[in-house]
PDB file of C-alpha atoms in Angstrom:
ATOM      1  CA  UNK A   1       0.000   0.000   0.000  1.00 46.00           C
ATOM      2  CA  UNK A   2       1.311   3.455  -0.969  1.00 46.00           C
ATOM      3  CA  UNK A   3       1.608   6.211   1.601  1.00 46.00           C
ATOM      4  CA  UNK A   4       0.333   9.718   0.876  1.00 45.00           C
ATOM      5  CA  UNK A   5       2.556  12.700   1.434  1.00 46.00           C
ATOM      6  CA  UNK A   6      -0.084  14.173   3.710  1.00 44.00           C
ATOM      7  CA  UNK A   7      -1.426  16.824   1.329  1.00 43.00           C
ATOM      8  CA  UNK A   8      -4.306  14.771  -0.029  1.00 42.00           C
ATOM      9  CA  UNK A   9      -5.361  13.427   3.333  1.00 43.00           C
ATOM     10  CA  UNK A  10      -5.402  16.990   4.706  1.00 42.00           C
ATOM     11  CA  UNK A  11      -7.965  18.051   2.126  1.00 42.00           C
ATOM     12  CA  UNK A  12      -9.996  14.871   2.542  1.00 43.00           C
ATOM     13  CA  UNK A  13     -10.478  15.577   6.214  1.00 45.00           C
ATOM     14  CA  UNK A  14     -12.519  18.723   5.445  1.00 45.00           C
ATOM     15  CA  UNK A  15     -16.118  18.190   4.585  1.00 46.00           C
ATOM     16  CA  UNK A  16     -17.499  19.828   1.464  1.00 47.00           C
ATOM     17  CA  UNK A  17     -19.384  22.358   3.623  1.00 49.00           C
ATOM     18  CA  UNK A  18     -16.150  23.475   5.304  1.00 49.00           C
ATOM     19  CA  UNK A  19     -14.387  23.758   1.935  1.00 46.00           C
ATOM     20  CA  UNK A  20     -17.247  25.837   0.546  1.00 48.00           C
ATOM     21  CA  UNK A  21     -17.222  28.104   3.596  1.00 49.00           C
ATOM     22  CA  UNK A  22     -13.491  28.659   3.305  1.00 50.00           C
ATOM     23  CA  UNK A  23     -13.296  29.445  -0.408  1.00 53.00           C
ATOM     24  CA  UNK A  24     -16.693  30.694  -1.486  1.00 53.00           C
ATOM     25  CA  UNK A  25     -17.456  34.393  -1.128  1.00 56.00           C
ATOM     26  CA  UNK A  26     -19.670  35.357   1.771  1.00 64.00           C
ATOM     27  CA  UNK A  27     -22.710  37.617   1.365  1.00 68.00           C
ATOM     28  CA  UNK A  28     -20.797  40.419   3.112  1.00 72.00           C
ATOM     29  CA  UNK A  29     -17.873  40.096   0.701  1.00 71.00           C
ATOM     30  CA  UNK A  30     -20.295  40.070  -2.242  1.00 76.00           C
ATOM     31  CA  UNK A  31     -21.990  43.193  -0.895  1.00 78.00           C
ATOM     32  CA  UNK A  32     -18.634  44.978  -0.489  1.00 80.00           C
ATOM     33  CA  UNK A  33     -17.631  43.955  -4.001  1.00 82.00           C
ATOM     34  CA  UNK A  34     -20.915  45.245  -5.408  1.00 86.00           C
ATOM     35  CA  UNK A  35     -20.542  48.504  -3.477  1.00 87.00           C
ATOM     36  CA  UNK A  36     -16.987  48.953  -4.768  1.00 85.00           C
ATOM     37  CA  UNK A  37     -18.112  48.279  -8.342  1.00 89.00           C
ATOM     38  CA  UNK A  38     -20.925  50.780  -7.898  1.00 90.00           C
ATOM     39  CA  UNK A  39     -18.522  53.461  -6.649  1.00 90.00           C
ATOM     40  CA  UNK A  40     -16.134  52.715  -9.495  1.00 90.00           C
ATOM     41  CA  UNK A  41     -18.972  53.034 -12.010  1.00 91.00           C
ATOM     42  CA  UNK A  42     -19.985  56.406 -10.526  1.00 93.00           C
ATOM     43  CA  UNK A  43     -16.389  57.642 -10.669  1.00 91.00           C
ATOM     44  CA  UNK A  44     -16.022  56.393 -14.230  1.00 93.00           C
ATOM     45  CA  UNK A  45     -19.218  58.200 -15.241  1.00 94.00           C
ATOM     46  CA  UNK A  46     -17.969  61.434 -13.663  1.00 93.00           C
ATOM     47  CA  UNK A  47     -14.593  61.097 -15.392  1.00 92.00           C
ATOM     48  CA  UNK A  48     -16.345  60.540 -18.718  1.00 93.00           C
ATOM     49  CA  UNK A  49     -18.409  63.708 -18.155  1.00 94.00           C
ATOM     50  CA  UNK A  50     -15.234  65.645 -17.387  1.00 93.00           C
ATOM     51  CA  UNK A  51     -13.589  64.237 -20.505  1.00 93.00           C
ATOM     52  CA  UNK A  52     -16.464  65.428 -22.681  1.00 92.00           C
ATOM     53  CA  UNK A  53     -15.832  68.996 -21.473  1.00 93.00           C
ATOM     54  CA  UNK A  54     -12.266  69.155 -22.800  1.00 92.00           C
ATOM     55  CA  UNK A  55     -11.388  69.891 -26.450  1.00 93.00           C
ATOM     56  CA  UNK A  56     -11.984  67.078 -28.938  1.00 91.00           C
ATOM     57  CA  UNK A  57      -8.306  66.628 -29.848  1.00 90.00           C
ATOM     58  CA  UNK A  58      -7.553  65.816 -26.190  1.00 89.00           C
ATOM     59  CA  UNK A  59     -10.608  63.601 -25.813  1.00 88.00           C
ATOM     60  CA  UNK A  60      -9.297  61.357 -28.574  1.00 87.00           C
ATOM     61  CA  UNK A  61      -6.083  60.792 -26.647  1.00 89.00           C
ATOM     62  CA  UNK A  62      -7.859  59.501 -23.531  1.00 90.00           C
ATOM     63  CA  UNK A  63      -8.935  55.873 -23.942  1.00 91.00           C
ATOM     64  CA  UNK A  64     -11.727  54.350 -21.874  1.00 89.00           C
ATOM     65  CA  UNK A  65      -9.233  51.963 -20.296  1.00 92.00           C
ATOM     66  CA  UNK A  66      -7.326  54.931 -18.873  1.00 91.00           C
ATOM     67  CA  UNK A  67     -10.496  56.383 -17.384  1.00 92.00           C
ATOM     68  CA  UNK A  68     -11.392  53.001 -15.929  1.00 91.00           C
ATOM     69  CA  UNK A  69      -7.928  52.609 -14.402  1.00 89.00           C
ATOM     70  CA  UNK A  70      -8.119  56.120 -12.994  1.00 89.00           C
ATOM     71  CA  UNK A  71     -11.527  55.437 -11.436  1.00 89.00           C
ATOM     72  CA  UNK A  72     -10.153  52.249  -9.911  1.00 88.00           C
ATOM     73  CA  UNK A  73      -7.152  54.144  -8.542  1.00 86.00           C
ATOM     74  CA  UNK A  74      -9.384  56.772  -7.004  1.00 86.00           C
ATOM     75  CA  UNK A  75     -11.097  54.090  -4.955  1.00 86.00           C
ATOM     76  CA  UNK A  76      -7.785  53.373  -3.273  1.00 82.00           C
ATOM     77  CA  UNK A  77      -7.214  55.645  -0.266  1.00 81.00           C
ATOM     78  CA  UNK A  78      -3.470  55.737  -0.952  1.00 85.00           C
ATOM     79  CA  UNK A  79      -3.885  58.377  -3.647  1.00 84.00           C
ATOM     80  CA  UNK A  80      -5.682  60.710  -1.252  1.00 85.00           C
ATOM     81  CA  UNK A  81      -3.097  60.115   1.477  1.00 90.00           C
ATOM     82  CA  UNK A  82      -0.307  61.018  -0.936  1.00 91.00           C
ATOM     83  CA  UNK A  83      -2.122  64.193  -1.969  1.00 89.00           C
ATOM     84  CA  UNK A  84      -2.720  65.091   1.685  1.00 92.00           C
ATOM     85  CA  UNK A  85       0.961  64.630   2.514  1.00 95.00           C
ATOM     86  CA  UNK A  86       2.019  66.646  -0.519  1.00 96.00           C
ATOM     87  CA  UNK A  87      -0.333  69.411   0.588  1.00 96.00           C
ATOM     88  CA  UNK A  88       1.222  69.393   4.062  1.00 96.00           C
ATOM     89  CA  UNK A  89       4.718  69.561   2.574  1.00 97.00           C
ATOM     90  CA  UNK A  90       3.678  72.465   0.363  1.00 96.00           C
ATOM     91  CA  UNK A  91       2.207  74.347   3.331  1.00 97.00           C
ATOM     92  CA  UNK A  92       5.366  73.827   5.393  1.00 97.00           C
ATOM     93  CA  UNK A  93       7.521  75.010   2.490  1.00 96.00           C
ATOM     94  CA  UNK A  94       5.360  78.093   1.983  1.00 97.00           C
ATOM     95  CA  UNK A  95       5.506  78.872   5.710  1.00 97.00           C
ATOM     96  CA  UNK A  96       9.294  78.580   5.665  1.00 96.00           C
ATOM     97  CA  UNK A  97       9.551  80.830   2.604  1.00 94.00           C
ATOM     98  CA  UNK A  98       7.284  83.425   4.222  1.00 95.00           C
ATOM     99  CA  UNK A  99       9.455  83.405   7.350  1.00 96.00           C
ATOM    100  CA  UNK A 100      12.588  83.832   5.234  1.00 93.00           C
ATOM    101  CA  UNK A 101      10.977  86.703   3.348  1.00 92.00           C
ATOM    102  CA  UNK A 102       9.876  88.381   6.589  1.00 94.00           C
ATOM    103  CA  UNK A 103      13.381  88.026   8.046  1.00 94.00           C
ATOM    104  CA  UNK A 104      14.923  89.421   4.881  1.00 92.00           C
ATOM    105  CA  UNK A 105      12.499  92.366   4.910  1.00 92.00           C
ATOM    106  CA  UNK A 106      13.284  92.994   8.579  1.00 96.00           C
ATOM    107  CA  UNK A 107      17.022  92.899   7.864  1.00 93.00           C
ATOM    108  CA  UNK A 108      16.683  95.331   4.950  1.00 92.00           C
ATOM    109  CA  UNK A 109      14.635  97.709   7.063  1.00 94.00           C
ATOM    110  CA  UNK A 110      17.268  97.619   9.816  1.00 94.00           C
ATOM    111  CA  UNK A 111      20.047  98.276   7.280  1.00 92.00           C
ATOM    112  CA  UNK A 112      18.162 101.283   5.889  1.00 92.00           C
ATOM    113  CA  UNK A 113      17.565 102.731   9.364  1.00 94.00           C
ATOM    114  CA  UNK A 114      21.246 102.210  10.234  1.00 94.00           C
ATOM    115  CA  UNK A 115      22.325 103.938   7.042  1.00 91.00           C
ATOM    116  CA  UNK A 116      19.945 106.865   7.629  1.00 92.00           C
ATOM    117  CA  UNK A 117      21.355 107.384  11.147  1.00 93.00           C
ATOM    118  CA  UNK A 118      24.928 107.399   9.827  1.00 91.00           C
ATOM    119  CA  UNK A 119      23.952 109.802   7.055  1.00 89.00           C
ATOM    120  CA  UNK A 120      22.277 112.172   9.544  1.00 90.00           C
ATOM    121  CA  UNK A 121      25.409 112.102  11.710  1.00 88.00           C
ATOM    122  CA  UNK A 122      27.547 112.899   8.662  1.00 87.00           C
ATOM    123  CA  UNK A 123      25.248 115.822   7.717  1.00 86.00           C
ATOM    124  CA  UNK A 124      25.265 117.105  11.291  1.00 86.00           C
ATOM    125  CA  UNK A 125      29.073 116.993  11.250  1.00 85.00           C
ATOM    126  CA  UNK A 126      28.969 119.225   8.156  1.00 82.00           C
ATOM    127  CA  UNK A 127      27.390 122.040  10.143  1.00 82.00           C
ATOM    128  CA  UNK A 128      30.831 122.919  11.504  1.00 81.00           C
ATOM    129  CA  UNK A 129      32.463 122.402   8.069  1.00 83.00           C
ATOM    130  CA  UNK A 130      29.999 123.509   5.387  1.00 82.00           C
ATOM    131  CA  UNK A 131      32.612 123.202   2.628  1.00 85.00           C
ATOM    132  CA  UNK A 132      32.420 119.359   3.031  1.00 82.00           C
ATOM    133  CA  UNK A 133      28.650 119.299   2.457  1.00 86.00           C
ATOM    134  CA  UNK A 134      28.708 118.579  -1.330  1.00 89.00           C
ATOM    135  CA  UNK A 135      31.196 115.741  -0.781  1.00 89.00           C
ATOM    136  CA  UNK A 136      29.112 114.241   2.056  1.00 88.00           C
ATOM    137  CA  UNK A 137      25.890 114.496  -0.016  1.00 89.00           C
ATOM    138  CA  UNK A 138      27.586 112.685  -2.910  1.00 92.00           C
ATOM    139  CA  UNK A 139      28.856 110.004  -0.516  1.00 92.00           C
ATOM    140  CA  UNK A 140      25.334 109.611   0.964  1.00 91.00           C
ATOM    141  CA  UNK A 141      23.831 109.232  -2.508  1.00 94.00           C
ATOM    142  CA  UNK A 142      26.407 106.567  -3.446  1.00 94.00           C
ATOM    143  CA  UNK A 143      25.798 104.654  -0.206  1.00 93.00           C
ATOM    144  CA  UNK A 144      22.023 104.778  -0.756  1.00 93.00           C
ATOM    145  CA  UNK A 145      22.378 103.479  -4.308  1.00 95.00           C
ATOM    146  CA  UNK A 146      24.795 100.733  -3.208  1.00 93.00           C
ATOM    147  CA  UNK A 147      22.378  99.607  -0.482  1.00 92.00           C
ATOM    148  CA  UNK A 148      19.454  99.583  -2.928  1.00 94.00           C
ATOM    149  CA  UNK A 149      21.458  97.454  -5.373  1.00 94.00           C
ATOM    150  CA  UNK A 150      22.481  95.093  -2.555  1.00 91.00           C
ATOM    151  CA  UNK A 151      18.864  94.740  -1.382  1.00 91.00           C
ATOM    152  CA  UNK A 152      17.647  94.170  -4.948  1.00 91.00           C
ATOM    153  CA  UNK A 153      20.273  91.452  -5.467  1.00 90.00           C
ATOM    154  CA  UNK A 154      19.337  89.712  -2.208  1.00 88.00           C
ATOM    155  CA  UNK A 155      15.643  89.759  -3.098  1.00 86.00           C
ATOM    156  CA  UNK A 156      16.341  88.347  -6.560  1.00 87.00           C
ATOM    157  CA  UNK A 157      18.672  85.692  -5.139  1.00 83.00           C
ATOM    158  CA  UNK A 158      16.102  84.527  -2.572  1.00 70.00           C
ATOM    159  CA  UNK A 159      13.066  85.006  -4.824  1.00 62.00           C
TER     160      UNK A 159
END
């Protein structure tokens, strides 16, 4: 008498009712499948409506299989999670850029105030020596222009 390897006897031990229960879809699984198919059909219909609104030359480039695949993908929550995370990353990046811009603006304002104070001191020093006034005014104008160019370059570099 030949011995079995154990595989066949394992399956023979289960009654047909047990086998059916293990491998046949349950009513709940069937209901979920039907619900998923219904949602996919609704999404597909909406995508087809959206496709009809675009110009004809683009419509011809979008096959039904692509719309069906897209509808199927939209049923998966992963797509929405990715979009949510990308949105969060974008918001953090925008916040960081706004902070950098605010700091840069604050720095430029402080530089301008500093320069104005130095220029006022230089003009006040010219009261005792009025013959230096044209030279000091020219120097003030050059410093102002240099600071404006520096600020413009920093804004362009960061922007």
